[in-house]
Coordinates of C-alpha atoms in Angstrom, one line a residue:
Chain S
M1 CA 133.6 100.8 106.7
A2 CA 130.7 100.5 104.2
K3 CA 127.4 99.9 106.1
S4 CA 126.7 96.2 106.2
Y5 CA 123.5 94.3 105.5
S6 CA 121.9 91.3 107.1
L7 CA 119.7 88.4 106.0
M8 CA 118.2 85.2 107.6
I9 CA 115.7 82.9 106.2
H10 CA 113.9 79.7 107.4
G11 CA 112.0 76.8 106.0
G12 CA 110.1 75.7 109.2
A13 CA 110.6 74.5 112.7
G14 CA 110.1 70.8 113.2
A15 CA 109.8 70.0 109.5
L16 CA 113.0 67.9 109.5
D17 CA 112.5 66.4 113.1
K18 CA 112.4 62.9 111.7
V19 CA 115.4 63.3 109.4
K20 CA 118.2 60.9 110.7
N21 CA 121.3 62.4 108.9
L22 CA 122.7 65.3 107.1
Q23 CA 122.2 63.6 103.7
D24 CA 118.4 63.6 104.0
A25 CA 118.4 67.2 105.1
A26 CA 120.7 68.2 102.2
P27 CA 118.0 69.1 99.5
C28 CA 116.4 71.6 101.9
L29 CA 119.8 73.1 102.9
R30 CA 120.9 73.5 99.3
S31 CA 117.7 75.3 98.5
I32 CA 118.1 77.6 101.4
R33 CA 121.7 78.4 100.3
R34 CA 120.7 79.1 96.7
I35 CA 117.9 81.4 97.9
L36 CA 120.1 83.3 100.3
E37 CA 122.5 83.9 97.3
R38 CA 119.6 85.6 95.5
G39 CA 118.7 87.7 98.5
Q40 CA 122.4 88.6 98.9
T41 CA 122.6 89.9 95.5
I42 CA 119.7 92.4 96.2
L43 CA 121.2 93.6 99.5
K44 CA 124.8 93.7 98.3
R45 CA 124.0 96.2 95.6
G46 CA 122.1 98.4 98.1
G47 CA 118.6 97.2 97.3
P48 CA 115.8 97.5 99.9
A49 CA 115.3 94.9 102.7
L50 CA 111.6 94.8 101.6
D51 CA 112.7 93.5 98.2
A52 CA 115.1 90.9 99.7
V53 CA 112.5 89.3 102.0
E54 CA 109.9 89.3 99.2
T55 CA 112.3 87.7 96.7
C56 CA 113.4 85.1 99.3
A57 CA 109.9 84.3 100.4
S58 CA 108.8 84.0 96.7
L59 CA 111.6 81.5 95.9
L60 CA 110.8 79.5 99.0
E61 CA 107.2 79.4 97.7
D62 CA 108.5 78.1 94.5
D63 CA 110.2 75.2 96.1
P64 CA 107.9 72.2 96.8
L65 CA 110.0 71.1 99.6
F66 CA 108.6 73.8 101.7
N67 CA 105.1 74.3 103.0
A68 CA 104.2 77.6 101.3
G69 CA 103.2 78.3 97.6
R70 CA 103.8 75.2 95.6
G71 CA 104.0 72.3 98.1
S72 CA 101.6 73.7 100.5
V73 CA 99.9 71.2 102.7
L74 CA 96.2 70.3 101.9
N75 CA 93.2 71.2 104.2
E76 CA 90.5 68.8 105.4
H77 CA 88.9 68.8 101.9
G78 CA 92.2 68.2 100.1
K79 CA 92.5 71.8 98.9
V80 CA 95.3 74.3 99.2
Y81 CA 94.5 77.7 101.0
M82 CA 97.5 79.8 101.6
D83 CA 98.4 82.8 104.0
A84 CA 101.2 85.3 103.7
A85 CA 102.4 88.6 105.1
I86 CA 105.0 91.2 104.6
M87 CA 106.0 94.1 106.8
D88 CA 108.1 97.2 106.2
G89 CA 110.1 98.3 109.3
V90 CA 110.5 101.9 108.0
T91 CA 106.8 102.8 108.2
L92 CA 105.2 99.7 110.0
D93 CA 103.3 99.4 106.7
A94 CA 102.0 95.8 106.3
G95 CA 100.2 93.7 103.8
A96 CA 98.6 90.3 104.7
V97 CA 96.6 87.8 102.8
A98 CA 94.7 84.7 104.1
G99 CA 92.6 81.9 102.6
I100 CA 93.7 82.2 99.0
N101 CA 94.5 79.8 96.2
R102 CA 95.3 80.2 92.4
I103 CA 98.1 82.9 93.1
A104 CA 101.6 81.5 92.4
H105 CA 103.2 83.8 95.1
P106 CA 101.0 84.7 98.0
I107 CA 103.8 87.0 99.2
K108 CA 103.7 89.1 96.1
L109 CA 99.9 89.5 96.7
A110 CA 100.7 90.5 100.4
R111 CA 103.1 93.1 98.9
L112 CA 100.4 94.4 96.5
I113 CA 98.0 94.7 99.5
L114 CA 100.6 96.7 101.4
E115 CA 101.1 99.0 98.4
K116 CA 97.7 99.3 96.8
S117 CA 94.8 98.4 98.8
G118 CA 94.7 101.0 101.6
H119 CA 94.2 98.1 104.0
V120 CA 96.4 95.8 105.9
M121 CA 94.6 92.5 105.4
L122 CA 92.4 91.0 102.6
I123 CA 91.1 87.5 102.5
G124 CA 89.6 85.1 99.9
D125 CA 87.8 86.3 97.0
G126 CA 88.4 90.0 97.9
A127 CA 92.1 89.4 97.8
L128 CA 91.9 87.6 94.5
R129 CA 89.9 90.5 93.0
L130 CA 92.7 93.0 93.9
A131 CA 95.2 90.4 92.3
R132 CA 93.2 90.3 89.1
R133 CA 92.7 94.0 88.9
H134 CA 96.6 94.4 89.0
K135 CA 97.1 91.6 86.5
M136 CA 98.8 89.3 88.9
K137 CA 99.5 85.9 87.4
M138 CA 96.8 83.3 88.3
V139 CA 97.5 79.5 88.2
P140 CA 95.1 76.5 88.2
E141 CA 94.4 75.2 91.7
S142 CA 96.4 72.0 90.6
Y143 CA 99.6 74.1 90.4
H144 CA 100.1 74.2 94.2
I145 CA 99.4 70.5 94.9
T146 CA 102.3 68.2 94.7
E147 CA 102.2 64.4 94.5
Q148 CA 103.8 64.1 97.9
R149 CA 101.5 66.4 99.7
L150 CA 98.5 64.5 98.2
E151 CA 99.9 61.2 99.5
E152 CA 100.4 62.7 102.9
Y153 CA 96.9 64.0 102.8
K154 CA 95.4 60.6 101.9
K155 CA 97.3 59.0 104.8
I156 CA 96.0 61.5 107.3
R157 CA 92.4 61.1 106.0
Q158 CA 92.7 57.4 106.5
K159 CA 93.8 57.9 110.1
Q160 CA 91.1 60.5 110.7
R161 CA 88.6 57.9 109.8
G162 CA 90.1 55.7 112.4
K163 CA 89.8 58.6 114.8
M164 CA 93.6 59.1 115.3
D165 CA 94.9 62.5 115.9
A166 CA 96.0 63.6 112.4
L167 CA 97.3 67.0 113.4
S168 CA 100.1 65.7 115.5
E169 CA 101.2 63.7 112.4
K170 CA 103.1 65.2 109.6
K171 CA 104.7 68.6 110.3
H172 CA 105.7 71.1 107.6
G173 CA 107.1 74.5 108.5
T174 CA 106.0 77.9 107.4
I175 CA 108.8 79.8 105.5
G176 CA 110.0 83.3 106.4
A177 CA 112.7 85.8 105.8
V178 CA 114.0 88.8 107.8
A179 CA 116.5 91.4 106.5
M180 CA 118.4 94.6 107.2
D181 CA 119.5 96.6 104.1
K182 CA 122.6 98.9 103.7
K183 CA 120.5 101.8 104.8
G184 CA 119.7 100.1 108.1
N185 CA 116.0 99.4 107.1
L186 CA 114.3 96.2 108.4
A187 CA 111.6 94.0 106.7
A188 CA 110.1 90.7 107.4
A189 CA 108.0 88.2 105.2
T190 CA 106.2 84.9 106.0
S191 CA 104.2 82.5 103.8
T192 CA 102.5 79.2 104.5
G193 CA 100.0 76.6 103.5
G194 CA 99.1 76.2 107.1
I195 CA 98.7 73.0 109.0
P196 CA 97.8 69.7 107.3
Y197 CA 94.2 68.8 107.3
K198 CA 93.3 72.1 108.7
K199 CA 89.6 73.0 108.8
E200 CA 88.2 75.0 105.9
G201 CA 88.7 78.7 106.5
R202 CA 91.4 78.3 109.2
V203 CA 94.0 81.1 109.4
G204 CA 97.2 80.7 111.3
D205 CA 99.7 83.1 112.6
S206 CA 101.8 83.8 109.4
P207 CA 99.5 86.7 108.1
I208 CA 98.8 88.0 111.6
I209 CA 100.9 91.1 112.3
G210 CA 102.5 90.7 115.7
A211 CA 102.0 86.9 115.8
G212 CA 104.0 85.3 113.0
I213 CA 105.6 88.5 111.7
Y214 CA 106.8 91.9 112.8
A215 CA 109.2 94.6 111.7
D216 CA 110.0 98.0 113.2
N217 CA 113.2 99.8 112.2
S218 CA 113.8 101.0 115.8
L219 CA 113.6 97.5 117.1
C220 CA 113.9 94.3 114.9
A221 CA 112.4 92.2 112.2
I222 CA 110.9 88.8 113.1
S223 CA 109.4 85.7 111.3
A224 CA 107.9 82.8 113.3
T225 CA 107.1 79.2 112.6
G226 CA 105.3 76.5 114.5
H227 CA 101.8 75.7 115.7
G228 CA 100.2 78.9 114.4
E229 CA 97.4 79.0 117.0
M230 CA 100.0 79.2 119.9
F231 CA 101.8 82.1 118.3
M232 CA 98.5 83.9 117.8
R233 CA 97.4 83.4 121.4
T234 CA 100.8 84.7 122.7
V235 CA 101.3 87.4 120.0
L236 CA 104.8 86.1 119.9
A237 CA 106.5 88.3 117.4
K238 CA 105.3 91.5 119.1
H239 CA 106.3 89.9 122.5
I240 CA 109.8 89.5 121.3
A241 CA 109.9 93.0 119.9
D242 CA 108.7 94.4 123.2
L243 CA 111.4 92.4 125.1
I244 CA 113.9 94.4 123.0
A245 CA 111.9 97.6 123.4
F246 CA 111.0 97.6 127.1
R247 CA 113.5 95.1 128.6
K248 CA 116.5 96.2 126.5
M249 CA 117.2 92.6 125.6
D250 CA 119.7 91.8 122.9
V251 CA 118.4 89.9 119.9
E252 CA 119.6 86.4 121.1
S253 CA 118.2 86.8 124.7
A254 CA 114.8 88.2 123.3
A255 CA 114.5 85.2 120.8
R256 CA 115.3 82.7 123.6
S257 CA 113.0 84.4 126.1
G258 CA 110.3 84.5 123.5
I259 CA 110.4 80.7 122.8
A260 CA 110.6 80.1 126.6
Y261 CA 107.4 82.2 126.9
L262 CA 105.7 80.1 124.2
K263 CA 106.6 77.0 126.2
R264 CA 105.6 78.4 129.5
K265 CA 102.2 80.2 128.5
V266 CA 100.7 77.7 126.1
N267 CA 103.1 74.6 126.2
S268 CA 104.0 74.8 122.6
R269 CA 107.0 74.4 120.2
G270 CA 108.3 76.4 117.4
G271 CA 111.0 78.7 116.2
V272 CA 111.8 82.3 115.4
I273 CA 114.4 84.2 113.3
V274 CA 115.1 87.8 114.3
I275 CA 117.3 90.6 113.0
D276 CA 117.8 93.7 115.1
K277 CA 118.5 97.3 114.0
K278 CA 122.2 96.7 114.1
G279 CA 121.8 93.8 111.8
R280 CA 122.6 91.2 114.5
Y281 CA 120.7 88.0 114.0
A282 CA 119.4 85.2 116.0
A283 CA 117.5 81.9 115.4
C284 CA 115.9 80.1 118.3
F285 CA 113.6 77.0 118.4
N286 CA 112.5 74.4 120.8
T287 CA 111.7 71.7 118.1
R288 CA 114.5 69.3 117.3
T289 CA 115.2 71.0 114.0
M290 CA 114.7 74.3 112.1
V291 CA 115.9 74.6 108.6
R292 CA 117.5 78.0 108.2
G293 CA 120.3 80.0 106.7
W294 CA 122.0 83.4 107.2
I295 CA 124.8 85.6 105.9
A296 CA 127.7 86.2 108.3
R297 CA 129.4 89.6 108.7
N298 CA 132.1 88.6 106.2
G299 CA 129.4 87.8 103.6
E300 CA 129.7 84.0 103.9
I301 CA 126.5 81.9 103.7
H302 CA 125.6 79.5 106.5
C303 CA 122.9 76.9 106.6
A304 CA 121.8 74.7 109.5
Y305 CA 118.9 72.5 110.6
L306 CA 119.9 71.2 114.1
Chain N
M1 CA 85.1 91.5 151.8
A2 CA 83.6 89.6 149.0
K3 CA 85.7 89.6 145.9
S4 CA 84.6 92.3 143.6
Y5 CA 84.0 92.2 139.8
S6 CA 84.6 94.7 137.0
L7 CA 83.0 95.5 133.6
M8 CA 83.6 98.1 130.9
I9 CA 82.0 98.3 127.4
H10 CA 82.3 100.6 124.5
G11 CA 80.4 101.5 121.4
G12 CA 83.2 103.1 119.3
A13 CA 85.6 105.9 119.4
G14 CA 84.7 108.9 117.1
A15 CA 81.2 107.6 116.3
L16 CA 79.6 110.5 118.1
D17 CA 82.3 113.2 117.3
K18 CA 79.7 115.2 115.4
V19 CA 77.1 115.1 118.2
K20 CA 76.5 118.6 119.6
N21 CA 74.6 117.9 122.8
L22 CA 73.9 115.2 125.4
Q23 CA 70.4 114.7 123.9
D24 CA 71.7 113.3 120.7
A25 CA 74.1 111.0 122.5
A26 CA 71.3 109.8 124.8
P27 CA 70.0 106.8 122.8
C28 CA 73.5 105.4 122.7
L29 CA 74.2 106.0 126.3
R30 CA 70.8 104.4 127.2
S31 CA 71.6 101.3 125.3
I32 CA 75.1 101.0 127.0
R33 CA 73.5 101.4 130.4
R34 CA 70.9 98.7 129.7
I35 CA 73.6 96.3 128.4
L36 CA 75.8 97.0 131.3
E37 CA 72.9 95.9 133.6
R38 CA 72.7 92.6 131.8
G39 CA 76.4 92.1 132.1
Q40 CA 76.3 93.1 135.8
T41 CA 73.6 90.4 136.5
I42 CA 76.0 87.8 135.3
L43 CA 79.0 89.0 137.2
K44 CA 77.1 89.7 140.5
R45 CA 75.9 86.1 140.7
G46 CA 79.5 84.9 140.2
G47 CA 79.2 84.0 136.5
P48 CA 82.4 84.0 134.3
A49 CA 83.9 87.0 132.7
L50 CA 83.8 85.3 129.4
D51 CA 80.1 84.9 129.6
A52 CA 79.7 88.6 130.6
V53 CA 81.7 90.0 127.6
E54 CA 80.0 87.6 125.2
T55 CA 76.5 88.7 126.4
C56 CA 77.5 92.3 126.4
A57 CA 79.0 92.1 122.9
S58 CA 75.9 90.2 121.5
L59 CA 73.6 92.8 122.9
L60 CA 75.6 95.5 121.2
E61 CA 75.5 93.6 118.1
D62 CA 71.7 93.5 118.4
D63 CA 71.4 97.4 118.7
P64 CA 71.4 99.0 115.2
L65 CA 72.9 102.1 116.6
F66 CA 76.4 100.4 116.8
N67 CA 78.5 99.1 113.9
A68 CA 78.4 95.5 114.8
G69 CA 75.9 92.7 114.0
R70 CA 72.7 94.5 113.0
G71 CA 73.6 98.0 111.9
S72 CA 77.1 97.1 110.5
V73 CA 78.4 99.4 107.9
L74 CA 78.3 98.3 104.2
N75 CA 81.4 97.5 102.1
E76 CA 82.1 98.8 98.6
H77 CA 79.5 96.5 97.1
G78 CA 76.8 97.3 99.6
K79 CA 77.2 94.1 101.6
V80 CA 77.7 93.4 105.3
Y81 CA 80.8 91.4 106.3
M82 CA 81.6 91.2 110.0
D83 CA 84.5 90.3 112.2
A84 CA 84.6 89.5 115.8
A85 CA 86.8 87.9 118.5
I86 CA 86.7 86.8 122.1
M87 CA 89.7 85.9 124.4
D88 CA 89.8 84.1 127.7
G89 CA 92.4 85.5 130.0
V90 CA 92.6 82.3 132.1
T91 CA 94.1 80.1 129.3
L92 CA 94.8 82.7 126.5
D93 CA 92.3 80.6 124.5
A94 CA 90.8 82.8 121.8
G95 CA 88.3 82.6 119.0
A96 CA 88.1 84.9 116.0
V97 CA 86.0 85.1 112.9
A98 CA 86.3 87.3 110.0
G99 CA 84.5 88.1 106.7
I100 CA 81.1 86.5 107.7
N101 CA 77.4 87.4 107.1
R102 CA 74.2 85.6 107.8
I103 CA 75.1 85.1 111.5
A104 CA 73.0 87.2 113.8
H105 CA 75.8 87.3 116.6
P106 CA 79.3 87.1 115.2
I107 CA 80.6 87.1 118.8
K108 CA 78.8 83.8 119.5
L109 CA 80.4 82.3 116.5
A110 CA 83.8 83.5 117.8
R111 CA 83.0 81.8 121.1
L112 CA 82.1 78.6 119.2
I113 CA 85.5 78.7 117.4
L114 CA 87.3 79.1 120.7
E115 CA 85.5 76.1 122.2
K116 CA 85.0 73.7 119.3
S117 CA 87.2 74.3 116.3
G118 CA 90.8 73.5 117.6
H119 CA 91.7 76.7 115.7
V120 CA 91.8 80.4 116.8
M121 CA 90.6 82.0 113.6
L122 CA 88.2 80.9 110.9
I123 CA 87.1 83.0 107.9
G124 CA 84.2 83.1 105.4
D125 CA 82.6 80.0 104.4
G126 CA 84.7 77.8 106.6
A127 CA 83.3 79.7 109.6
L128 CA 79.8 79.4 108.4
R129 CA 80.2 75.7 108.0
L130 CA 81.2 75.3 111.7
A131 CA 78.2 77.5 112.6
R132 CA 75.8 75.4 110.7
R133 CA 77.3 72.1 112.0
H134 CA 76.5 73.5 115.5
K135 CA 73.1 74.6 114.6
M136 CA 73.7 78.3 115.0
K137 CA 70.9 80.5 113.9
M138 CA 71.4 81.8 110.5
V139 CA 69.6 85.0 109.2
P140 CA 69.1 86.4 105.7
E141 CA 71.7 88.9 104.6
S142 CA 69.1 91.6 104.8
Y143 CA 68.8 91.2 108.6
H144 CA 72.0 93.1 109.2
I145 CA 71.3 95.9 106.8
T146 CA 69.4 98.9 108.3
E147 CA 67.8 101.8 106.4
Q148 CA 70.2 104.2 107.8
R149 CA 73.4 102.4 106.8
L150 CA 72.0 101.9 103.4
E151 CA 71.5 105.7 103.1
E152 CA 75.0 106.3 104.3
Y153 CA 76.3 103.8 101.8
K154 CA 74.6 105.5 98.9
K155 CA 75.9 108.8 100.0
I156 CA 79.5 107.6 100.2
R157 CA 79.1 105.8 96.7
Q158 CA 77.9 109.1 95.2
K159 CA 81.0 110.9 96.6
Q160 CA 83.3 108.1 95.4
R161 CA 82.1 108.6 91.9
G162 CA 83.1 112.3 92.4
K163 CA 86.5 111.0 93.7
M164 CA 86.1 112.4 97.1
D165 CA 87.7 110.5 100.0
A166 CA 84.8 108.4 101.3
L167 CA 86.7 106.7 104.1
S168 CA 87.2 109.9 106.0
E169 CA 83.5 110.5 106.0
K170 CA 81.2 108.7 108.3
K171 CA 82.7 107.0 111.3
H172 CA 81.1 104.2 113.3
G173 CA 82.9 102.5 116.0
T174 CA 83.5 98.8 116.6
I175 CA 82.0 97.5 119.9
G176 CA 83.8 95.9 122.7
A177 CA 83.7 94.6 126.3
V178 CA 86.2 93.7 129.0
A179 CA 85.5 92.1 132.3
M180 CA 86.9 90.6 135.6
D181 CA 84.8 88.2 137.3
K182 CA 84.5 87.4 141.1
K183 CA 87.2 84.7 140.7
G184 CA 89.6 87.3 139.3
N185 CA 89.4 85.9 135.7
L186 CA 89.7 88.3 132.8
A187 CA 88.0 88.2 129.4
A188 CA 87.7 90.5 126.3
A189 CA 85.2 90.6 123.3
T190 CA 85.2 92.7 120.1
S191 CA 82.8 92.8 117.2
T192 CA 82.5 95.1 114.1
G193 CA 81.2 95.6 110.7
G194 CA 84.5 97.3 109.8
I195 CA 84.9 100.6 108.0
P196 CA 82.2 102.0 105.6
Y197 CA 82.9 101.2 101.9
K198 CA 85.7 98.9 102.8
K199 CA 87.1 96.7 100.0
E200 CA 85.7 93.3 99.6
G201 CA 87.7 90.9 101.9
R202 CA 89.1 93.6 104.2
V203 CA 89.8 92.4 107.7
G204 CA 90.4 95.0 110.4
D205 CA 91.9 94.7 113.9
S206 CA 88.8 93.5 115.8
P207 CA 89.4 89.8 115.1
I208 CA 93.2 90.1 115.3
I209 CA 94.5 88.8 118.8
G210 CA 97.0 91.5 120.1
A211 CA 95.7 94.3 117.7
G212 CA 92.0 94.9 118.6
I213 CA 91.7 92.5 121.6
Y214 CA 93.8 90.8 124.2
A215 CA 93.3 89.2 127.6
D216 CA 95.8 87.5 130.0
N217 CA 94.7 86.9 133.7
S218 CA 98.3 87.9 134.8
L219 CA 98.0 91.3 133.2
C220 CA 94.8 92.8 131.6
A221 CA 91.9 92.5 129.3
I222 CA 91.7 95.0 126.4
S223 CA 89.3 96.0 123.7
A224 CA 90.3 98.6 121.0
T225 CA 88.4 100.8 118.6
G226 CA 89.5 103.0 115.7
H227 CA 91.0 102.8 112.3
G228 CA 91.7 99.1 112.4
E229 CA 94.7 99.1 110.1
M230 CA 96.6 101.4 112.5
F231 CA 95.9 99.0 115.5
M232 CA 97.1 96.1 113.4
R233 CA 100.4 97.7 112.4
T234 CA 101.1 98.8 116.0
V235 CA 99.8 95.6 117.5
L236 CA 98.3 98.0 120.1
A237 CA 96.4 95.7 122.5
K238 CA 99.5 93.6 123.1
H239 CA 101.6 96.8 123.2
I240 CA 99.5 98.0 126.2
A241 CA 99.6 94.6 127.9
D242 CA 103.3 94.7 127.6
L243 CA 103.5 98.1 129.1
I244 CA 101.9 96.6 132.1
A245 CA 104.0 93.4 132.0
F246 CA 107.5 94.9 131.3
R247 CA 107.2 98.6 132.4
K248 CA 105.0 97.9 135.4
M249 CA 102.6 100.6 134.4
D250 CA 99.2 101.0 136.0
V251 CA 96.2 100.5 133.9
E252 CA 95.5 104.2 133.4
S253 CA 99.1 105.0 132.3
A254 CA 99.3 101.9 130.0
A255 CA 96.1 103.0 128.2
R256 CA 97.3 106.5 127.9
S257 CA 100.8 105.5 126.8
G258 CA 99.3 103.0 124.2
I259 CA 97.1 105.8 122.6
A260 CA 100.1 108.2 122.5
Y261 CA 102.2 105.4 120.8
L262 CA 99.3 105.0 118.2
K263 CA 99.5 108.7 117.5
R264 CA 103.3 108.8 117.4
K265 CA 104.0 105.7 115.4
V266 CA 101.2 105.9 112.8
N267 CA 99.5 109.3 113.4
S268 CA 96.2 107.8 114.1
R269 CA 93.2 108.1 116.4
G270 CA 91.1 105.6 118.4
G271 CA 90.4 104.4 121.8
V272 CA 90.8 101.5 124.2
I273 CA 89.1 100.1 127.3
V274 CA 91.4 98.1 129.7
I275 CA 90.7 96.2 133.0
D276 CA 93.7 94.9 134.9
K277 CA 94.0 91.8 137.1
K278 CA 92.8 93.9 140.2
G279 CA 89.7 95.0 138.4
R280 CA 91.0 98.5 137.9
Y281 CA 89.6 100.0 134.7
A282 CA 90.5 102.8 132.2
A283 CA 89.2 104.2 129.0
C284 CA 91.6 106.3 126.8
F285 CA 90.9 107.9 123.4
N286 CA 92.2 110.7 121.3
T287 CA 89.0 111.1 119.2
R288 CA 86.6 113.7 120.4
T289 CA 84.2 111.1 121.8
M290 CA 84.0 107.4 122.7
V291 CA 80.8 105.9 123.8
R292 CA 81.4 103.8 127.0
G293 CA 80.2 102.6 130.3
W294 CA 81.4 100.9 133.4
I295 CA 80.6 99.7 136.8
A296 CA 82.1 101.5 139.7
R297 CA 83.3 99.8 143.0
N298 CA 80.1 100.5 144.7
G299 CA 78.1 98.7 141.8
E300 CA 76.8 101.9 140.3
I301 CA 76.6 102.1 136.4
H302 CA 78.3 105.1 134.7
C303 CA 78.1 106.1 131.1
A304 CA 80.0 108.7 129.1
Y305 CA 80.9 109.7 125.5
L306 CA 83.1 112.8 126.1

């Protein structure tokens, strides 16, 4: 039997919690399906997992429905600042970027950092400098800001002035992708605009290796989504990887155990997608919804949000 | 018997690798001893571990011998940009700051972020904004730059022009502190100027929860030092905590196992200090030296670098 491949992507936990019927979730699910097809094309022809997760993440960044790249939520000053990371399970090489704007695809900058910087994480202007040196396409700040996010921002600001808790308001998920290619190599990618009305300079879990993302060929590839601070405090992606490493858990139990730990330790909600070294996949979340999609053993694409 | 306390601090792994005799190491060791005494005063009178590690870290930041705060190494443009983090083992609350200057004590800003920001990590101008709002003392950029670091920077720049590998040149360790107070609460702190001649915007492991720092009352408190990128890729602090959690290792074995994992997975060198929930401590490193000090059961202060 030809060696198989595996791919799973998500568009955020909790983002569709207020959706009442399938029809309202349909645009997100259609987008997830279309993006999985693109990732499948790469993996089917024997392309690397790292390329598959980068491509899927960059397409999710393109879609304004998701809180990453175009369509990112706005911070307290009405600005977009994005974080992203990519990790190669073969070598544990990783690239992460935080607090950037004017880059159409933060995940591509994360990949550039992985390959060309000699560092793991670059932030702000330093990251943009590397992007420019490598002729990465820059876009105006307005490119990332959609009409809808601006409306939401204005509503939160109004409530903020009335001292209501804005952060508990509108939730939009981070995006992520995990893959195993035909060679059995694993990779993971995450990208996000963060949380709405976040303070200037806030960095969440998405670009933090071990918190929002992790990949190790000998264990698994993970992408997380939820209240970033809670994933950072619990170092949740590494926690799940260590459940597989030290407790010999299967991928499903490890994902479930990880989300239970998130609830128990810091009383929080979120979700994870995980693929192990055999290509077995699991999605687990304790929000009402998590938009996600995966490719089954027979090559069929599946999408779900409940 | 009155409940005991525990404290261990370090001034970097590898920093004194070229030191030939005790006399040359003496200034660092004297400083470590003096700072431990200050930390001991806090813990002896029943003060919290969090205060003890913050105080020790801020005193290490003051001392230009160590690569944190004043005496930080310079980046590729001859500028100081610092990272720091602090973590409370009671709640898993954490505060981290990256890419800042003009703050005399980055560790105090990390503590402010832990307590006042609602976030875990703030970077650059956003972090400085919080500092200003809380009337934190600002210093001119020149405050952090010592004559010696400037000399070293110039030497590296010269070599860079001749295409020699500058990063392998002069090593200066991150600083860190871990403590258990009389109530049995754990805390950890790290602070650094990063690696010499680092690229603009580079962030290392020191402010990354799970990489350079971790604290959980039920397990241990950890501070790491070495080539930051390698600690990020291996998520080493969380790895060691999970060896204690899942493999039931004692603190000494976990520290040793962690450093062996660092060597095996990414072929790197560095060191860690760890205190477990019973106050047992361990320091482990695979560099030739690590400047460190601790308080023994009988209250005596010990310092070492080999």
